[in-house]
mmCIF file with all atom_site columns, C-alpha atoms and ligand atoms in Angstrom:
data_model
loop_
_atom_site.group_PDB
_atom_site.id
_atom_site.type_symbol
_atom_site.label_atom_id
_atom_site.label_alt_id
_atom_site.label_comp_id
_atom_site.label_asym_id
_atom_site.label_entity_id
_atom_site.label_seq_id
_atom_site.pdbx_PDB_ins_code
_atom_site.Cartn_x
_atom_site.Cartn_y
_atom_site.Cartn_z
_atom_site.occupancy
_atom_site.B_iso_or_equiv
_atom_site.pdbx_formal_charge
_atom_site.auth_seq_id
_atom_site.auth_comp_id
_atom_site.auth_asym_id
_atom_site.auth_atom_id
_atom_site.pdbx_PDB_model_num
ATOM   1  C  CA  . MET A 1 1  ? -11.334 10.637  11.580  1.00 61.00 ? 829 MET A CA  1
ATOM   2  C  CA  . ASN A 1 2  ? -12.735 10.870  8.465   1.00 81.00 ? 830 ASN A CA  1
ATOM   3  C  CA  . CYS A 1 3  ? -11.246 9.859   5.109   1.00 94.00 ? 831 CYS A CA  1
ATOM   4  C  CA  . ARG A 1 4  ? -13.224 10.368  1.728   1.00 94.00 ? 832 ARG A CA  1
ATOM   5  C  CA  . HIS A 1 5  ? -11.045 8.386   -0.248  1.00 96.00 ? 833 HIS A CA  1
ATOM   6  C  CA  . LEU A 1 6  ? -11.933 5.478   1.041   1.00 92.00 ? 834 LEU A CA  1
ATOM   7  C  CA  . ALA A 1 7  ? -15.480 5.062   -0.448  1.00 89.00 ? 835 ALA A CA  1
ATOM   8  C  CA  . SER A 1 8  ? -14.000 5.773   -3.778  1.00 89.00 ? 836 SER A CA  1
ATOM   9  C  CA  . ILE A 1 9  ? -12.022 3.176   -4.317  1.00 92.00 ? 837 ILE A CA  1
ATOM   10 C  CA  . ASP A 1 10 ? -12.526 -0.112  -5.796  1.00 95.00 ? 838 ASP A CA  1
ATOM   11 C  CA  . PRO A 1 11 ? -9.582  -2.198  -5.249  1.00 96.00 ? 839 PRO A CA  1
ATOM   12 C  CA  . PRO A 1 12 ? -7.795  -4.484  -7.580  1.00 96.00 ? 840 PRO A CA  1
ATOM   13 C  CA  . PRO A 1 13 ? -5.811  -7.625  -7.014  1.00 97.00 ? 841 PRO A CA  1
ATOM   14 C  CA  . PRO A 1 14 ? -1.860  -7.119  -6.367  1.00 98.00 ? 842 PRO A CA  1
ATOM   15 C  CA  . ARG A 1 15 ? -0.008  -6.371  -9.445  1.00 98.00 ? 843 ARG A CA  1
ATOM   16 C  CA  . SER A 1 16 ? 2.831   -8.492  -8.312  1.00 98.00 ? 844 SER A CA  1
ATOM   17 C  CA  . ASP A 1 17 ? 4.139   -10.856 -4.751  1.00 97.00 ? 845 ASP A CA  1
ATOM   18 C  CA  . GLY A 1 18 ? 6.624   -8.548  -3.461  1.00 98.00 ? 846 GLY A CA  1
ATOM   19 C  CA  . CYS A 1 19 ? 7.675   -5.070  -4.493  1.00 98.00 ? 847 CYS A CA  1
ATOM   20 C  CA  . GLU A 1 20 ? 7.434   -3.814  -8.235  1.00 98.00 ? 848 GLU A CA  1
ATOM   21 C  CA  . GLU A 1 21 ? 10.738  -1.714  -8.214  1.00 98.00 ? 849 GLU A CA  1
ATOM   22 C  CA  . CYS A 1 22 ? 12.303  -3.876  -5.584  1.00 98.00 ? 850 CYS A CA  1
ATOM   23 C  CA  . LEU A 1 23 ? 12.174  -6.444  -7.949  1.00 98.00 ? 851 LEU A CA  1
ATOM   24 C  CA  . GLU A 1 24 ? 13.145  -4.931  -10.538 1.00 98.00 ? 852 GLU A CA  1
ATOM   25 C  CA  . MET A 1 25 ? 16.384  -3.310  -8.852  1.00 97.00 ? 853 MET A CA  1
ATOM   26 C  CA  . GLY A 1 26 ? 17.557  -6.372  -7.294  1.00 98.00 ? 854 GLY A CA  1
ATOM   27 C  CA  . SER A 1 27 ? 16.676  -4.784  -3.928  1.00 98.00 ? 855 SER A CA  1
ATOM   28 C  CA  . ASP A 1 28 ? 15.423  -5.973  -0.405  1.00 97.00 ? 856 ASP A CA  1
ATOM   29 C  CA  . TRP A 1 29 ? 12.502  -4.839  1.745   1.00 98.00 ? 857 TRP A CA  1
ATOM   30 C  CA  . VAL A 1 30 ? 11.436  -4.829  4.969   1.00 98.00 ? 858 VAL A CA  1
ATOM   31 C  CA  . HIS A 1 31 ? 7.711   -4.907  4.527   1.00 98.00 ? 859 HIS A CA  1
ATOM   32 C  CA  . LEU A 1 32 ? 5.154   -4.765  1.759   1.00 98.00 ? 860 LEU A CA  1
ATOM   33 C  CA  . ARG A 1 33 ? 2.094   -2.312  0.932   1.00 98.00 ? 861 ARG A CA  1
ATOM   34 C  CA  . LEU A 1 34 ? -0.694  -2.872  -1.377  1.00 98.00 ? 862 LEU A CA  1
ATOM   35 C  CA  . CYS A 1 35 ? -2.044  0.382   -2.799  1.00 98.00 ? 863 CYS A CA  1
ATOM   36 C  CA  . LEU A 1 36 ? -5.884  -0.454  -2.943  1.00 98.00 ? 864 LEU A CA  1
ATOM   37 C  CA  . ASN A 1 37 ? -5.801  1.976   -5.925  1.00 97.00 ? 865 ASN A CA  1
ATOM   38 C  CA  . CYS A 1 38 ? -3.822  0.215   -8.558  1.00 98.00 ? 866 CYS A CA  1
ATOM   39 C  CA  . GLY A 1 39 ? -2.565  -2.776  -7.204  1.00 98.00 ? 867 GLY A CA  1
ATOM   40 C  CA  . HIS A 1 40 ? 0.441   -1.553  -6.803  1.00 98.00 ? 868 HIS A CA  1
ATOM   41 C  CA  . VAL A 1 41 ? 2.502   -3.458  -4.081  1.00 98.00 ? 869 VAL A CA  1
ATOM   42 C  CA  . GLY A 1 42 ? 6.005   -1.542  -3.016  1.00 98.00 ? 870 GLY A CA  1
ATOM   43 C  CA  . CYS A 1 43 ? 8.151   -1.699  0.279   1.00 98.00 ? 871 CYS A CA  1
ATOM   44 C  CA  . CYS A 1 44 ? 7.408   -0.240  3.754   1.00 98.00 ? 872 CYS A CA  1
ATOM   45 C  CA  . ASP A 1 45 ? 9.193   3.258   5.045   1.00 98.00 ? 873 ASP A CA  1
ATOM   46 C  CA  . ASP A 1 46 ? 11.764  1.013   7.030   1.00 98.00 ? 874 ASP A CA  1
ATOM   47 C  CA  . SER A 1 47 ? 12.763  -0.642  3.901   1.00 98.00 ? 875 SER A CA  1
ATOM   48 C  CA  . PRO A 1 48 ? 15.894  0.629   2.075   1.00 98.00 ? 876 PRO A CA  1
ATOM   49 C  CA  . ASN A 1 49 ? 13.886  2.538   -0.921  1.00 98.00 ? 877 ASN A CA  1
ATOM   50 C  CA  . ARG A 1 50 ? 10.670  3.139   0.328   1.00 98.00 ? 878 ARG A CA  1
ATOM   51 C  CA  . HIS A 1 51 ? 8.387   2.400   -2.480  1.00 98.00 ? 879 HIS A CA  1
ATOM   52 C  CA  . ALA A 1 52 ? 5.142   2.430   -1.129  1.00 98.00 ? 880 ALA A CA  1
ATOM   53 C  CA  . THR A 1 53 ? 5.618   6.225   0.248   1.00 98.00 ? 881 THR A CA  1
ATOM   54 C  CA  . LYS A 1 54 ? 7.134   7.266   -3.469  1.00 98.00 ? 882 LYS A CA  1
ATOM   55 C  CA  . HIS A 1 55 ? 4.405   5.550   -5.387  1.00 98.00 ? 883 HIS A CA  1
ATOM   56 C  CA  . TYR A 1 56 ? 1.791   7.880   -3.298  1.00 98.00 ? 884 TYR A CA  1
ATOM   57 C  CA  . ARG A 1 57 ? 4.251   10.593  -3.572  1.00 98.00 ? 885 ARG A CA  1
ATOM   58 C  CA  . ALA A 1 58 ? 4.371   10.348  -7.471  1.00 98.00 ? 886 ALA A CA  1
ATOM   59 C  CA  . ILE A 1 59 ? 0.666   9.285   -8.383  1.00 97.00 ? 887 ILE A CA  1
ATOM   60 C  CA  . HIS A 1 60 ? -0.923  10.306  -5.301  1.00 97.00 ? 888 HIS A CA  1
ATOM   61 C  CA  . HIS A 1 61 ? -3.060  7.178   -4.281  1.00 98.00 ? 889 HIS A CA  1
ATOM   62 C  CA  . PRO A 1 62 ? -4.027  7.539   -1.253  1.00 97.00 ? 890 PRO A CA  1
ATOM   63 C  CA  . ILE A 1 63 ? -4.655  4.510   0.400   1.00 98.00 ? 891 ILE A CA  1
ATOM   64 C  CA  . ILE A 1 64 ? -2.263  1.522   1.080   1.00 98.00 ? 892 ILE A CA  1
ATOM   65 C  CA  . ALA A 1 65 ? -3.350  -1.611  3.327   1.00 98.00 ? 893 ALA A CA  1
ATOM   66 C  CA  . SER A 1 66 ? -0.437  -3.844  4.807   1.00 98.00 ? 894 SER A CA  1
ATOM   67 C  CA  . TYR A 1 67 ? 0.450   -6.731  2.633   1.00 98.00 ? 895 TYR A CA  1
ATOM   68 C  CA  . GLU A 1 68 ? 2.388   -8.287  5.383   1.00 98.00 ? 896 GLU A CA  1
ATOM   69 C  CA  . PRO A 1 69 ? 1.002   -12.052 5.921   1.00 97.00 ? 897 PRO A CA  1
ATOM   70 C  CA  . GLY A 1 70 ? -2.363  -11.606 8.858   1.00 97.00 ? 898 GLY A CA  1
ATOM   71 C  CA  . GLU A 1 71 ? -1.871  -7.926  9.242   1.00 98.00 ? 899 GLU A CA  1
ATOM   72 C  CA  . ARG A 1 72 ? -4.813  -6.348  8.543   1.00 98.00 ? 900 ARG A CA  1
ATOM   73 C  CA  . TRP A 1 73 ? -4.683  -2.714  8.205   1.00 98.00 ? 901 TRP A CA  1
ATOM   74 C  CA  . ALA A 1 74 ? -4.939  0.123   6.308   1.00 97.00 ? 902 ALA A CA  1
ATOM   75 C  CA  . TRP A 1 75 ? -3.327  3.726   5.610   1.00 98.00 ? 903 TRP A CA  1
ATOM   76 C  CA  . CYS A 1 76 ? -4.392  7.226   3.918   1.00 98.00 ? 904 CYS A CA  1
ATOM   77 C  CA  . TYR A 1 77 ? -1.493  9.152   3.291   1.00 98.00 ? 905 TYR A CA  1
ATOM   78 C  CA  . ALA A 1 78 ? -3.291  12.087  2.364   1.00 97.00 ? 906 ALA A CA  1
ATOM   79 C  CA  . ASP A 1 79 ? -5.798  11.927  6.112   1.00 97.00 ? 907 ASP A CA  1
ATOM   80 C  CA  . GLU A 1 80 ? -2.515  10.433  7.596   1.00 96.00 ? 908 GLU A CA  1
ATOM   81 C  CA  . THR A 1 81 ? -4.895  8.145   9.450   1.00 96.00 ? 909 THR A CA  1
ATOM   82 C  CA  . GLU A 1 82 ? -5.626  4.339   10.214  1.00 96.00 ? 910 GLU A CA  1
ATOM   83 C  CA  . LEU A 1 83 ? -8.365  2.403   8.604   1.00 96.00 ? 911 LEU A CA  1
ATOM   84 C  CA  . PRO A 1 84 ? -10.286 -0.706  8.249   1.00 95.00 ? 912 PRO A CA  1
ATOM   85 C  CA  . VAL A 1 85 ? -9.238  -2.787  5.331   1.00 96.00 ? 913 VAL A CA  1
ATOM   86 C  CA  . PRO A 1 86 ? -11.893 -2.699  2.809   1.00 94.00 ? 914 PRO A CA  1
ATOM   87 C  CA  . SER A 1 87 ? -14.012 -5.582  2.548   1.00 94.00 ? 915 SER A CA  1
ATOM   88 C  CA  . ALA A 1 88 ? -13.346 -5.763  -0.930  1.00 94.00 ? 916 ALA A CA  1
ATOM   89 C  CA  . ALA A 1 89 ? -9.620  -6.055  -0.568  1.00 96.00 ? 917 ALA A CA  1
ATOM   90 C  CA  . LEU A 1 90 ? -9.278  -8.417  2.444   1.00 96.00 ? 918 LEU A CA  1
ATOM   91 C  CA  . SER A 1 91 ? -9.477  -11.536 -0.168  1.00 96.00 ? 919 SER A CA  1
ATOM   92 C  CA  . TYR A 1 92 ? -6.325  -10.058 -1.825  1.00 96.00 ? 920 TYR A CA  1
ATOM   93 C  CA  . LEU A 1 93 ? -4.176  -9.774  1.872   1.00 97.00 ? 921 LEU A CA  1
ATOM   94 C  CA  . ARG A 1 94 ? -1.595  -12.534 2.896   1.00 96.00 ? 922 ARG A CA  1
HETATM 95 ZN ZN1 . LIG B 2 .  ? -8.523  9.799   2.908   1.00 69.19 ? 325 LIG B ZN1 1
HETATM 96 ZN ZN1 . LIG B 2 .  ? 10.881  -1.534  -3.101  1.00 69.19 ? 326 LIG B ZN1 1
HETATM 97 ZN ZN1 . LIG B 2 .  ? -1.298  2.743   -6.896  1.00 69.19 ? 327 LIG B ZN1 1
#
């Protein structure tokens, strides 16, 4: 699958160690996802608050990567396709 978004991003470092919104709310999450457009860390769709998906719906940053230890995959919401993690983002993952 082609993703025209991947080539246009320059991933910044993660902005937090956990889901930004859950940390503020005092809520829990299951897995973490990193927005490769802005460094937002949000929780996955198995989490009660689904902040990674909410971030995409609110701000339309299309590409996330897993921010779970040892996991190396990315996902484009707009194209609904799995992607390799861009090499520029690899050093930010856990
Ligand atoms: Zn895309
Ligand atoms: Zn969250
Ligand atoms: Zn973002």
